[in-house]
CSV table of C-alpha atoms in Angstrom, one decimal:
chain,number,residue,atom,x,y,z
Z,587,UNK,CA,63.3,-117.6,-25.0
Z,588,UNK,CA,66.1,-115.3,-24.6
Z,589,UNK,CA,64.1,-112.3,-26.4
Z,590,UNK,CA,61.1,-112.5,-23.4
Z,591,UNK,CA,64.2,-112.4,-20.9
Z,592,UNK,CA,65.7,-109.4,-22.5
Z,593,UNK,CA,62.1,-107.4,-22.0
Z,594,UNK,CA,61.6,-108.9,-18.9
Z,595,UNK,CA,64.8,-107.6,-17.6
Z,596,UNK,CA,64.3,-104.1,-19.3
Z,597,UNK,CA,60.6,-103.7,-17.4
Z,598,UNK,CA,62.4,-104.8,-14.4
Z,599,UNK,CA,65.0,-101.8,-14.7
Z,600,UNK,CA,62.7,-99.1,-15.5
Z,601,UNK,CA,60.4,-99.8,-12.7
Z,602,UNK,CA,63.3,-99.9,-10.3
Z,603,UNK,CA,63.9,-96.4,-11.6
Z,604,UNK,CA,60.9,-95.1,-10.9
Z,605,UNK,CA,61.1,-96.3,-7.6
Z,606,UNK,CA,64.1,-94.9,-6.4
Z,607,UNK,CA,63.1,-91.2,-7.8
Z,608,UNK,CA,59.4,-91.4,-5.9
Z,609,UNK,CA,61.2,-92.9,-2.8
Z,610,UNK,CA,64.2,-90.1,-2.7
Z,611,UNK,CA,61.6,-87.7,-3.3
Z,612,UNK,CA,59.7,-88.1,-0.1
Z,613,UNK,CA,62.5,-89.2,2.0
Z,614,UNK,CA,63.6,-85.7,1.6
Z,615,UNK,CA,60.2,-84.0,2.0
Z,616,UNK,CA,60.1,-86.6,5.4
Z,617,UNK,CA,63.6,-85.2,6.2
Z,618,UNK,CA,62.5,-81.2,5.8
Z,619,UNK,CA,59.6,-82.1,7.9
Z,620,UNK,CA,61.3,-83.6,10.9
Z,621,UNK,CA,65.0,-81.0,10.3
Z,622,UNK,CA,63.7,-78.2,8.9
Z,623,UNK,CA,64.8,-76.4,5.8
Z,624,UNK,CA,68.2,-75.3,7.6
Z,625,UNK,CA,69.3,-78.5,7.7
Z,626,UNK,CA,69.1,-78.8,4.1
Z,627,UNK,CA,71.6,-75.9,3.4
Z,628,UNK,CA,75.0,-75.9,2.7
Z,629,UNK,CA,77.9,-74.6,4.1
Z,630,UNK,CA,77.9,-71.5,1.5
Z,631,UNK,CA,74.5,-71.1,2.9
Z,632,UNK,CA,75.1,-70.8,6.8
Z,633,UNK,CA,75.8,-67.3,6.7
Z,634,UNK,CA,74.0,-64.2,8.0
Z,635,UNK,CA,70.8,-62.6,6.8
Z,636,UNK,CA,72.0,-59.4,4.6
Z,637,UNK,CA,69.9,-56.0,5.0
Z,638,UNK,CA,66.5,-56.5,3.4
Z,639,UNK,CA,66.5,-60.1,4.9
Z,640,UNK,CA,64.0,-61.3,7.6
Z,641,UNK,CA,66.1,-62.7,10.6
Z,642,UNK,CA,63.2,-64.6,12.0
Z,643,UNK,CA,59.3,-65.0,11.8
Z,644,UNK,CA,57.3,-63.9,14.7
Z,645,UNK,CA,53.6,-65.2,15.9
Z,646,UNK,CA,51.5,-62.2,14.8
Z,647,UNK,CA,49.3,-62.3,17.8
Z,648,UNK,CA,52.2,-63.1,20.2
Z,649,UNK,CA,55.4,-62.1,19.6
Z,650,UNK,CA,57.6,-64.2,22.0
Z,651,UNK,CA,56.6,-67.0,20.0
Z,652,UNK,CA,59.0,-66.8,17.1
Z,653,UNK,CA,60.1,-69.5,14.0
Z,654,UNK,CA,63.2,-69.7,11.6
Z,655,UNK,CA,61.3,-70.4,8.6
Z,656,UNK,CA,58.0,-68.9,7.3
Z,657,UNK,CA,55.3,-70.6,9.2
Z,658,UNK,CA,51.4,-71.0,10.1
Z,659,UNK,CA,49.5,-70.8,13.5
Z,660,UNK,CA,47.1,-72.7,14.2
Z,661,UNK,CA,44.7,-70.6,13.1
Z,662,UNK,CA,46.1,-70.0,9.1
Z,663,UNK,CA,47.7,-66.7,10.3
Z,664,UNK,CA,51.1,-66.6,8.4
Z,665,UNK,CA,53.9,-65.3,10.8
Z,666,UNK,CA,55.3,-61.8,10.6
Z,667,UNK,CA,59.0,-61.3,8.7
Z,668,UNK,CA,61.1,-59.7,11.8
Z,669,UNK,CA,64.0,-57.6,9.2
Z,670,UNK,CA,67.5,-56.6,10.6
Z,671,UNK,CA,67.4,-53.2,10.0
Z,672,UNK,CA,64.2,-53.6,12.3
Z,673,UNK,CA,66.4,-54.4,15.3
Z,674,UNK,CA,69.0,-51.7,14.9
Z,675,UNK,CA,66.5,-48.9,16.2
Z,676,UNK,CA,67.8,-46.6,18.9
Z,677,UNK,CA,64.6,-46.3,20.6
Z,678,UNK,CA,62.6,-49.2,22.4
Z,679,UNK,CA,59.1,-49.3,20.4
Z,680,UNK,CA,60.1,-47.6,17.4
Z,681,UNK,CA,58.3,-48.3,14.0
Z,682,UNK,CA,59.2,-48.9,10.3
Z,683,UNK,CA,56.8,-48.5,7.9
Z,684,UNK,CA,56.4,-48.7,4.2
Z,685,UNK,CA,55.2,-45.4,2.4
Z,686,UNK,CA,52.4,-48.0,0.9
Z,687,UNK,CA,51.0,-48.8,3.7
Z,688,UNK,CA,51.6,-45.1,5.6
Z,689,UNK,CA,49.0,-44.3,2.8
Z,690,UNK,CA,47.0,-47.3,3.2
Z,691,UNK,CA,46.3,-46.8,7.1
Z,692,UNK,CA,45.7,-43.0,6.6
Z,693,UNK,CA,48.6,-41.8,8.7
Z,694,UNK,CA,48.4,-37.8,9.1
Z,695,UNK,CA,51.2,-35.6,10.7
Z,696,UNK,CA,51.5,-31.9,11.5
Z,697,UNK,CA,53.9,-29.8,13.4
Z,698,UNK,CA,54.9,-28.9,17.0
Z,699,UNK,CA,54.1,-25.2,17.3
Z,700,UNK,CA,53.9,-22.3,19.5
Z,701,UNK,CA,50.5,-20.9,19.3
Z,702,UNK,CA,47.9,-18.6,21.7
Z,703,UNK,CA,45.8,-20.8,23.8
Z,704,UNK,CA,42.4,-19.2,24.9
Z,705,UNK,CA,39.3,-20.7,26.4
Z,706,UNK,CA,35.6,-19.3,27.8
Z,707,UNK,CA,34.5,-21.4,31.0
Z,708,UNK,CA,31.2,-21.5,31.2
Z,709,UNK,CA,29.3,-22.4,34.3
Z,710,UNK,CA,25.7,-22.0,35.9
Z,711,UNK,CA,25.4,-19.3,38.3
Z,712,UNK,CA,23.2,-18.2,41.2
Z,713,UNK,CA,22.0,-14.7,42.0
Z,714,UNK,CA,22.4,-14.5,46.0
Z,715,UNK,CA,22.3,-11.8,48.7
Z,716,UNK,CA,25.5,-9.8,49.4
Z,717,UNK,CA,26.8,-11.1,52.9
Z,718,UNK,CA,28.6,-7.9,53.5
Z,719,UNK,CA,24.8,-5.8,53.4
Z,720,UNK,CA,22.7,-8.3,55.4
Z,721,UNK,CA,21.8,-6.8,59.0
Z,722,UNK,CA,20.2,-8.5,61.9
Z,723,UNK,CA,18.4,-6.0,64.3
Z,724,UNK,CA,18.7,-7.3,68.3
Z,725,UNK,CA,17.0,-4.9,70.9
Z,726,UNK,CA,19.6,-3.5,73.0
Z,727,UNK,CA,17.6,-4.0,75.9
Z,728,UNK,CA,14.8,-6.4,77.5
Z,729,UNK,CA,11.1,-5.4,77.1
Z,730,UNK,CA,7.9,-6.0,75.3
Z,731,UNK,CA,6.6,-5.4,71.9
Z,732,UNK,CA,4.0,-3.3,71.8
Z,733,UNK,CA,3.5,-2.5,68.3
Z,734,UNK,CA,5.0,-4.4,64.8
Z,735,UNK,CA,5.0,-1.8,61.9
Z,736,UNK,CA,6.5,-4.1,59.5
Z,737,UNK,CA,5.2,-7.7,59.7
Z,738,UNK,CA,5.8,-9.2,56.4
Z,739,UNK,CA,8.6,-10.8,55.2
Z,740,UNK,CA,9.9,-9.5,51.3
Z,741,UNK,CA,8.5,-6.1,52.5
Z,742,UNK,CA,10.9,-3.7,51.3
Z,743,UNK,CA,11.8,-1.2,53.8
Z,744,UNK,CA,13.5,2.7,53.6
Z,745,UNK,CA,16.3,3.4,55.9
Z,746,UNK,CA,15.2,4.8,59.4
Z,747,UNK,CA,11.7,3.9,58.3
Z,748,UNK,CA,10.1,2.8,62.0
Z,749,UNK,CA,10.0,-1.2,62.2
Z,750,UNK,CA,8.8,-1.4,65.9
Z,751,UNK,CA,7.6,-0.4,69.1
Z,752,UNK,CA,8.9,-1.2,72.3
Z,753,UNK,CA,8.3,-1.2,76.1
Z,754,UNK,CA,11.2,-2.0,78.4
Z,755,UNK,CA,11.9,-0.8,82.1
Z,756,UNK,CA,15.6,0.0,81.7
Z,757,UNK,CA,14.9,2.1,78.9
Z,758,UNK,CA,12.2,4.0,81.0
Z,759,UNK,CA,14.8,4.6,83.8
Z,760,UNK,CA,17.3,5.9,81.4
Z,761,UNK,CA,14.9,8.4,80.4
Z,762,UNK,CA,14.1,9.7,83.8
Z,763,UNK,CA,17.9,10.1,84.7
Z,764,UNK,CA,18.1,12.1,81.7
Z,765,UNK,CA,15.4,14.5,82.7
Z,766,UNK,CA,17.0,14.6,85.6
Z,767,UNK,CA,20.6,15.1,84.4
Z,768,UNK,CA,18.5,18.3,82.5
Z,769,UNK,CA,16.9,19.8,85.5
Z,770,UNK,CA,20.1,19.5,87.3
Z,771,UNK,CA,21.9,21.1,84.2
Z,772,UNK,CA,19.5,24.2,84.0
Z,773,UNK,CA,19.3,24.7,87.8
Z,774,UNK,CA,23.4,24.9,88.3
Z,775,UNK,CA,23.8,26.5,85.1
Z,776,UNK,CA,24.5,29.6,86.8
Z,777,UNK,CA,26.4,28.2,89.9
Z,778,UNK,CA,29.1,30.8,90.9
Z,779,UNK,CA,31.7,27.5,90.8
Z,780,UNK,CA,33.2,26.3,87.5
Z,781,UNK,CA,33.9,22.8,88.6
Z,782,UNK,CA,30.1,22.5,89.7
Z,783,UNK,CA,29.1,23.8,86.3
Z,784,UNK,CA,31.4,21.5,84.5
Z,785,UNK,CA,29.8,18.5,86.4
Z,786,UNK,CA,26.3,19.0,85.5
Z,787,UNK,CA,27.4,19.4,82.0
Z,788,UNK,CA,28.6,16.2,82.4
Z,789,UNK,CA,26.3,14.6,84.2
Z,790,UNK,CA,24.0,15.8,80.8
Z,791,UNK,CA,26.0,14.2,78.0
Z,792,UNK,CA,26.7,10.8,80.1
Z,793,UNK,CA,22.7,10.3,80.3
Z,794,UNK,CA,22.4,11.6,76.4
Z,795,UNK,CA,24.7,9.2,75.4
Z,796,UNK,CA,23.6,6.2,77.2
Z,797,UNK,CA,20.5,6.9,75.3
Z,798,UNK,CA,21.9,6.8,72.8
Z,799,UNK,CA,23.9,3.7,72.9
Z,800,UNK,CA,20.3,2.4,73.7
Z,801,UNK,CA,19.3,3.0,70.3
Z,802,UNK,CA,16.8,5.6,71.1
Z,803,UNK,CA,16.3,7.5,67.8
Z,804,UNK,CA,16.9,11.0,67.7
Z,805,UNK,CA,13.5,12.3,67.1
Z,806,UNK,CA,12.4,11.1,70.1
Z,807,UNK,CA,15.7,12.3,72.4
Z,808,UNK,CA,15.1,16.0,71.2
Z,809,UNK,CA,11.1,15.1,72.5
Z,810,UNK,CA,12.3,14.4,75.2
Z,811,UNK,CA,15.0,17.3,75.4
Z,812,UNK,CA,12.1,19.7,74.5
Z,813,UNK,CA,9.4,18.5,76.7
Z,814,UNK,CA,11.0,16.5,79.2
Z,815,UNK,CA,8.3,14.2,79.5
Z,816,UNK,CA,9.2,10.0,80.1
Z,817,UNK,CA,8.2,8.7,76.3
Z,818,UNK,CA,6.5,5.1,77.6
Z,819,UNK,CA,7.5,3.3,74.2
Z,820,UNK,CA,10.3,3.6,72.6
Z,821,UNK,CA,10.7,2.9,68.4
Z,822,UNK,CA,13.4,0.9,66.7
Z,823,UNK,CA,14.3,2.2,63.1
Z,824,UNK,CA,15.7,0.3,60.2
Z,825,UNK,CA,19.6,0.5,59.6
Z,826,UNK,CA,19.5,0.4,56.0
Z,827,UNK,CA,17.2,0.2,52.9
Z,828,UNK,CA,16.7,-3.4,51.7
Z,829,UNK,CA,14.4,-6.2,52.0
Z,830,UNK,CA,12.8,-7.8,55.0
Z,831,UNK,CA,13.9,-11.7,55.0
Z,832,UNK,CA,13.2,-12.4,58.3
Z,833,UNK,CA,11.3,-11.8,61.3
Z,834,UNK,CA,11.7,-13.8,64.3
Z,835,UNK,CA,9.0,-11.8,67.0
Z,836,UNK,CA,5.6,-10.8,67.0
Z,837,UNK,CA,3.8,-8.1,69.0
Z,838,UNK,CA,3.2,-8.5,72.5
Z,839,UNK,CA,6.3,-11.2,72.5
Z,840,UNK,CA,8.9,-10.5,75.2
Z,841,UNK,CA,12.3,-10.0,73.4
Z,842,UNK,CA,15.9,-9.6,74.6
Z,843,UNK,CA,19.2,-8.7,73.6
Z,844,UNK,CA,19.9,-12.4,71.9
Z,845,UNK,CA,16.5,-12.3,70.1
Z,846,UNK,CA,16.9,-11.3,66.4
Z,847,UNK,CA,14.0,-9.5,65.9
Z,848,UNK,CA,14.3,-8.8,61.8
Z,849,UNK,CA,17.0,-9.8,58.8
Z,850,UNK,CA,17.3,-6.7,56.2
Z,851,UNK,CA,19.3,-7.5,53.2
Z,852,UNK,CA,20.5,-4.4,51.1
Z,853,UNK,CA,20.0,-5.4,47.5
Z,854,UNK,CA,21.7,-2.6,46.0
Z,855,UNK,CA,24.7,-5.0,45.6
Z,856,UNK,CA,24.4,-9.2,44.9
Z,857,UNK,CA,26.8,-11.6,44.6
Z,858,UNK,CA,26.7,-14.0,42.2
Z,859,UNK,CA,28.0,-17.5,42.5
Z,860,UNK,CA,29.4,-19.9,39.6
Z,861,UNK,CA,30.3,-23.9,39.8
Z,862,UNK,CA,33.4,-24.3,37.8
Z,863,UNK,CA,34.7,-28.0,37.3
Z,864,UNK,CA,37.3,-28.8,38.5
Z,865,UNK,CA,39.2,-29.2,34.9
Z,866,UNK,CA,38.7,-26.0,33.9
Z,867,UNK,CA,39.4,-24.3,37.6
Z,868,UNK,CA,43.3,-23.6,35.9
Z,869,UNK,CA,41.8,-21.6,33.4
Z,870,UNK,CA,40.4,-19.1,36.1
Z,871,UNK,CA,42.5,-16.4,37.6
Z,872,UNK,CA,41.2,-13.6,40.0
Z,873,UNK,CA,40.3,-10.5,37.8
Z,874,UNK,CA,39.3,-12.4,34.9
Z,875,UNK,CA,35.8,-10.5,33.4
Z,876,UNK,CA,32.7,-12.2,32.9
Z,877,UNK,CA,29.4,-11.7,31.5
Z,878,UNK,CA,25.8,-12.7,32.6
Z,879,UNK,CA,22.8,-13.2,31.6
Z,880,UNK,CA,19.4,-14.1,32.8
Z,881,UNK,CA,15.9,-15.9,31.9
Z,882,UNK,CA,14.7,-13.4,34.3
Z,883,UNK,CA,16.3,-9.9,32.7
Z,884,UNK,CA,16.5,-11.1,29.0
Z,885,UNK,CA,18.2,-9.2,26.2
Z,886,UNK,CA,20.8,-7.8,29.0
Z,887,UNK,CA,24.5,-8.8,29.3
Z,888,UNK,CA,25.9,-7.9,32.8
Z,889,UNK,CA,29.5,-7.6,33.1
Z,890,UNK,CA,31.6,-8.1,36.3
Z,891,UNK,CA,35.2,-9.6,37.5
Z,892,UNK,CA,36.1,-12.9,39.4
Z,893,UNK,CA,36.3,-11.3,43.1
Z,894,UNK,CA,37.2,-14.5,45.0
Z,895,UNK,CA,37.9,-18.7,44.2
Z,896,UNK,CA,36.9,-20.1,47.2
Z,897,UNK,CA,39.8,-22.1,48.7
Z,898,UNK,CA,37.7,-25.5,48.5
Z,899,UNK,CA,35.7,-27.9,46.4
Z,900,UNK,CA,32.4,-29.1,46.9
Z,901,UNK,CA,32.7,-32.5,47.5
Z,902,UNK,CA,29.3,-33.9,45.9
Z,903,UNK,CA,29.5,-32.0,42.6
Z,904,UNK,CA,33.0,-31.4,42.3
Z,905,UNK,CA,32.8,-28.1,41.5
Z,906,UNK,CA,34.8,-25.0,42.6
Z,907,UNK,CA,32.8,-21.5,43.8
Z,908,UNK,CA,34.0,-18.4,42.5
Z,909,UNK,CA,32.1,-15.3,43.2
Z,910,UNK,CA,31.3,-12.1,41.1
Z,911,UNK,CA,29.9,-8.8,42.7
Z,912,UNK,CA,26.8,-6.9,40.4
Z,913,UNK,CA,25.6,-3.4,41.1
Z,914,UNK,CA,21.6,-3.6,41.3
Z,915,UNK,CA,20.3,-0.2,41.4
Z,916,UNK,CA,16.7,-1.1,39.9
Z,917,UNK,CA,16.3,-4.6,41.5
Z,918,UNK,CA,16.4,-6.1,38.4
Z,919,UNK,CA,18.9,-9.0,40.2
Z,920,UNK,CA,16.8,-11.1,42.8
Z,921,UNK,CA,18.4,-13.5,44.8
Z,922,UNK,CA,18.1,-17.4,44.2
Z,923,UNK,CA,17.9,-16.1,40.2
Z,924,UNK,CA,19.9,-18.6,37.7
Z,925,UNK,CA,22.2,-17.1,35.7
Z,926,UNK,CA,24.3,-18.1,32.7
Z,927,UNK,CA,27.8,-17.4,33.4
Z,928,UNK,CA,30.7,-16.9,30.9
Z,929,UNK,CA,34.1,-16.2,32.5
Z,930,UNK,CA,36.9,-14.3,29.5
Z,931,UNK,CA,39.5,-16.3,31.1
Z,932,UNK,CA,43.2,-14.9,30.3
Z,933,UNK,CA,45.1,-15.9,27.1
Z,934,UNK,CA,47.8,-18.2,26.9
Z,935,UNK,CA,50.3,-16.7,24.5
Z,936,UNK,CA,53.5,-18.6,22.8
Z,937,UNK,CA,52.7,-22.0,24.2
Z,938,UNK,CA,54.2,-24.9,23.2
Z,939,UNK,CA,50.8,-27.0,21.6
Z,940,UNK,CA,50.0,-30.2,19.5
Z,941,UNK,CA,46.2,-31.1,18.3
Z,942,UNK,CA,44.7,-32.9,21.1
Z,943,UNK,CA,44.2,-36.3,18.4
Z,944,UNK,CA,48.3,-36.6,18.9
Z,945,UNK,CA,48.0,-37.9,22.8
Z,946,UNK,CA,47.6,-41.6,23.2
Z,947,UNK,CA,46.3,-41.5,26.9
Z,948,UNK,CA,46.8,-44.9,28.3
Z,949,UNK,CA,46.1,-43.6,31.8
Z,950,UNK,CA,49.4,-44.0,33.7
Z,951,UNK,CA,51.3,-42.3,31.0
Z,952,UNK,CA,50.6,-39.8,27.9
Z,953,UNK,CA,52.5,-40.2,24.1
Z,954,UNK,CA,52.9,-39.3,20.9
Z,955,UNK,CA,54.7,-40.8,18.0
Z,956,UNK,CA,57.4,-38.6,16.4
Z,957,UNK,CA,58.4,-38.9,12.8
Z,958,UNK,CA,62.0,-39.3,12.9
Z,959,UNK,CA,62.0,-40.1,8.7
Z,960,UNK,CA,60.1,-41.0,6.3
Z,961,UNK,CA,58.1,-44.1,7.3
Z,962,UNK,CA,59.7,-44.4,10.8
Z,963,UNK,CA,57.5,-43.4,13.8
Z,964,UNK,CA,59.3,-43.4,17.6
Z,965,UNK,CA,56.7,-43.0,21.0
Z,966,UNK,CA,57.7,-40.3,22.4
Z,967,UNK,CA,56.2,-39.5,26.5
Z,968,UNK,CA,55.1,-36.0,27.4
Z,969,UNK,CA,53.4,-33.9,30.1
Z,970,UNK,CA,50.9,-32.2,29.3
Z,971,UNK,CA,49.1,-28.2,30.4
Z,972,UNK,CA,46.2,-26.6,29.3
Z,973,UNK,CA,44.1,-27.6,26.3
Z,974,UNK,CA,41.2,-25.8,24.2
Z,975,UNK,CA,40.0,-25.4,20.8
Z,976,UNK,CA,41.7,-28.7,19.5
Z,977,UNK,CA,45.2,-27.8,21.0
Z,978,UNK,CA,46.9,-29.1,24.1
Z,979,UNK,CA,49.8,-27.3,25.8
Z,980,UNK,CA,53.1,-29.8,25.9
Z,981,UNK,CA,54.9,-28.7,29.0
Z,982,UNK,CA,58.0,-31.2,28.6
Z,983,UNK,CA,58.7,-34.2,26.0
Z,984,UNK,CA,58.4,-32.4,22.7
Z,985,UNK,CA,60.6,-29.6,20.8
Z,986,UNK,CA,59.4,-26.8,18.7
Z,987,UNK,CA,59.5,-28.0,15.0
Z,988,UNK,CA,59.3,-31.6,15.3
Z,989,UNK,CA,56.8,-33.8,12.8
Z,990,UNK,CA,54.3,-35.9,15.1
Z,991,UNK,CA,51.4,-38.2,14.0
Z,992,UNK,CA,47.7,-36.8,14.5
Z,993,UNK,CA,46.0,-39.7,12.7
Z,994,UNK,CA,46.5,-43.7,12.7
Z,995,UNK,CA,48.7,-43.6,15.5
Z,996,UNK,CA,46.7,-46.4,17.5
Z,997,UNK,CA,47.7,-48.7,14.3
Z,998,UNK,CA,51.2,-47.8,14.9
Z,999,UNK,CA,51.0,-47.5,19.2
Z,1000,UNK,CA,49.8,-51.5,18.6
Z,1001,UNK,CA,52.6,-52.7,16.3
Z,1002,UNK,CA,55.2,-50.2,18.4
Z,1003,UNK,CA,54.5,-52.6,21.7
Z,1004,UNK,CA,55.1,-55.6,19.4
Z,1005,UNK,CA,58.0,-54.4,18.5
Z,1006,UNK,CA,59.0,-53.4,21.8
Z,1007,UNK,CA,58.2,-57.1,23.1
Z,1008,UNK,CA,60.5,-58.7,20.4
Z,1009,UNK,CA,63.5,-56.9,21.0
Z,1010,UNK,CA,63.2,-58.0,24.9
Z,1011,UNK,CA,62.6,-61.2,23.7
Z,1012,UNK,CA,65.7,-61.0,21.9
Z,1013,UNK,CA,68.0,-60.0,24.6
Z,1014,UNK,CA,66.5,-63.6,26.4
Z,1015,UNK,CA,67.4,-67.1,26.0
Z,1016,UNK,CA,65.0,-68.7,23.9
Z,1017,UNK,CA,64.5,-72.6,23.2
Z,1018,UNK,CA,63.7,-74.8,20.1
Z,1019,UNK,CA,60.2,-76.3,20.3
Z,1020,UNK,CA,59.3,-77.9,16.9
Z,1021,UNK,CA,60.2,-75.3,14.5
Z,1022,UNK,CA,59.4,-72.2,16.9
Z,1023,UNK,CA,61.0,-70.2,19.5
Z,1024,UNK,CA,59.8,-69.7,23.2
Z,1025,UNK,CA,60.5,-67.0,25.4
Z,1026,UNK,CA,61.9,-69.0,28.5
C-alpha cells in the first residue's frame, strides 16, 4: 500500500513539472506578444544603439510608418534597418551605400569637366525670291493699253527690253508742249536779250524733264527731239532683268497710276529661309556659316552666312526664321526649292559640362547626385546651358573636379526621398500604435 503511494506521488510531481515549464514558456511568448521585446530587457539593456546599430525599422513602402523591433507588413515585406550614422548626414536626402551593392546596381561615375561644346543645327529650308529685287511697274499716267509685248507669267525678261504699249492723253500733251518748248528754243536762240535766251532754254529742259519723270524712254525723246513729231503710243521698258511673276492688265484694259501692271523678280540673288526649333535657336548667332544643298542641284554644297533671326516665332510650328542670302548667277536656285540646311553654329570653348545621363529632370527642378565618399551619394540641384554630343553645360550647382553619378542614379534618387522623408519624420512627434510608429 504505501509502495503504490510513493509512485503515485512521484507521477504526480513530475507531471506538475512539466506543467509549470510549458505554462512559463508561453506566458512569456504571450507577454512579448502583447509588451514587446523591450519590455523584456533589463536595465543594463536600456541604453542607446552604438554605431553599426539600427535605431528603428522603417515600412519599406512608407517610411513614416516606423517599428522598434524587426517587423512584417502585411504584405511579408520585412522593414528596412534605419542606422545612426544614417541620421548624422549634413545634407537632406543624402545616401549610404554599401560597396556590394554600389556594384550590384551598376552605379557609374565620371568627372565634372571643362570641355568644348559644339553643335550643327539642322533645319529644312526654302529657296524664295529676294524682297530687296522684286519690282512692281505702275503707269505714271492714265491711258489705254494698246499693245502687251510680254504676256506670260515666268517669262524671263532683259532690262529695258519693251514690256508695253500705251496710249494716254496727258502723255500726248506733254509731248506737244515739248515740241513747242523746241520751236520756241530754236526761234529765240538768237534773241539779242540774254534773259529771253535763258528762258527758252528753260522753258526746253522743264518740258524734257517732265517727260521724263513720265517715264518716256529715251529712244523715243531723242525721236521726238529729232523729228518733232507727237509719238501717239508711248512704250514702258522693264527696270531690271528678272522673271515675270505677275501680270495684272491685258491689252485694251484702261490702267492707272494704282494699277500694277507687272511683278519682275531679279533672281540674280535668293534668299533662303530655315525653321529652327526653338531649342536649338541659342545655338544660332548672326554670322554663323552654313551649307546647302538641294534635290534640285545635286552634288553641290552652297555656302552662305546667317543674315537675319527674325525677331518672332511661328506660332503653329514653333519654329524661329533665319535667313541666308545665295548668289544665283546661272539660275540654278529657283524659288519655292527645298533645301537641306546645316548652320556651323559657334563653339563653346572651356564650359563647365557633365554627360547628359547625370540630370534627374523631375520637371520643376534638375539634380545630380555627387559622390561625397566612397558609397555616399548627396542630390545636388543645378542649372543647366547648352547641351550636345552627350554633354550638357552646368551654369551653377556643380564645381570643376567633383565625382557625380552617370548610371543608377534613379535607384539612389528613390531611396534619397526615403531618406529624406525619415529624417522629417524624425524631427515630428510620433505615436505608439501596436508595435509601430505613426507620423502624427
Amino acid at each position: 500500500m504505501n509502495k503504490w503511494l510513493w509512485v503515485t506521488g512521484l507521477l504526480i510531481l513530475v507531471s506538475g513539472i512539466g506543467l509549470g515549464y510549458w505554462l512559463a514558456g508561453n506566458l512569456e511568448g504571450l507577454f512579448l506578444k502583447v509588451h514587446g521585446p523591450d519590455h523584456t530587457k533589463t536595465p543594463l539593456d536600456d541604453k542607446e544603439p552604438g554605431p553599426g546599430q539600427p535605431l528603428f525599422y522603417r515600412h519599406p513602402m512608407n517610411p513614416a510608418i516606423t517599428s522598434p523591433v524587426p517587423a512584417k507588413d502585411s504584405m511579408g515585406m520585412d522593414y528596412v534597418p534605419v542606422y545612426a550614422d544614417e541620421q548624422t548626414t549634413t545634407e537632406p536626402g543624402t545616401v549610404r551605400i554599401d560597396p556590394v551593392t554600389v556594384q550590384n546596381i551598376g552605379v557609374r561615375t565620371a568627372k565634372v569637366a571643362r570641355t568644348t561644346l559644339t553643335r550643327n543645327v539642322r533645319a529644312v529650308g526654302r529657296v524664295d525670291y529676294d524682297e530687296e529685287r522684286i519690282f512692281r511697274l505702275h503707269p505714271k499716267t492714265a491711258g489705254w493699253i494698246e499693245a502687251l509685248h510680254v504676256d506670260k507669267t515666268g517669262q524671263w525678261v532683259a532690262k529695258d527690253a519693251d514690256l508695253l504699249s500705251i496710249y494716254s492723253p496727258q502723255l500726248v500733251a506733254a509731248q506737244q508742249e515739248y515740241v513747242l518748248a523746241l520751236q520756241n528754243q530754236e526761234i529765240l536762240s538768237n534773241s539779242p536779250f540774254e534773259s529771253i535766251r535763258r528762258g527758252a532754254d528753260d522753258l526746253l529742259a522743264s518740258s524734257r524733264k517732265r517727260l521724263q519723270l513720265l517715264d518716256v524712254p529715251d529712244h523715243q525723246l531723242h525721236e521726238l527731239t529729232d523729228k518733232k513729231r507727237i509719238i501717239k503710243s508711248l512704250h514702258i521698258h522693264a527696270p531690271t532683268d528678272g522673271i515675270v511673276i505677275q501680270i495684272d492688265a491685258r491689252e485694251g484694259q484702261y490702267v492707272t497710276p494704282d494699277t500694277e501692271i507687272f511683278t519682275i523678280a531679279n533672281v540674280g540673288k535668293v534668299w533662303v529661309y530655315a525653321d529652327v526649333y526653338e531649342y536649338e535657336l541659342p545655338w544660332v548667332r548672326l554670322g554663323d556659316p552654313a551649307e546647302i544643298r538641294l534635290i534640285g542641284v545635286p552634288g553641290h554644297v552652297f555656302t552662305s552666312r546667317v543674315e537675319f533671326i527674325y525677331p518672332y516665332a511661328e506660332r503653329q510650328t514653333r519654329t524661329n526664321r533665319i535667313r541666308m542670302v545665295l548668289d544665283n548667277p546661272e539660275g540654278l536656285l529657283k524659288p519655292d526649292m527645298f533645301a537641306d540646311v546645316t548652320i556651323l553654329t559657334q563653339k563653346q570653348y572651356k564650359t563647365l559640362t557633365v554627360p547628359t545621363e547625370a540630370i534627374i529632370r523631375s520637371g520643376t527642378r534638375n539634380q545630380v547626385f555627387v559622390v561625397r565618399e566612397p558609397g555616399k551619394f548627396e542630390p545636388r540641384q543645378v542649372q543647366l546651358g547648352l547641351d550636345s554630343d552627350g554633354r550638357i553645360a552646368i551654369l551653377d550647382g556643380l564645381d570643376e573636379g567633383e565625382e557625380i553619378v552617370i548610371s543608377a542614379q534613379f535607384l539612389i534618387d528613390s531611396e534619397s526621398k526615403l531618406r529624406e522623408a525619415t529624417a522629417k519624420m524624425l524631427d515630428a512627434p510620433m505615436h505608439h500604435d501596436s508595435g509601430e510608429h505613426r507620423l502624427d
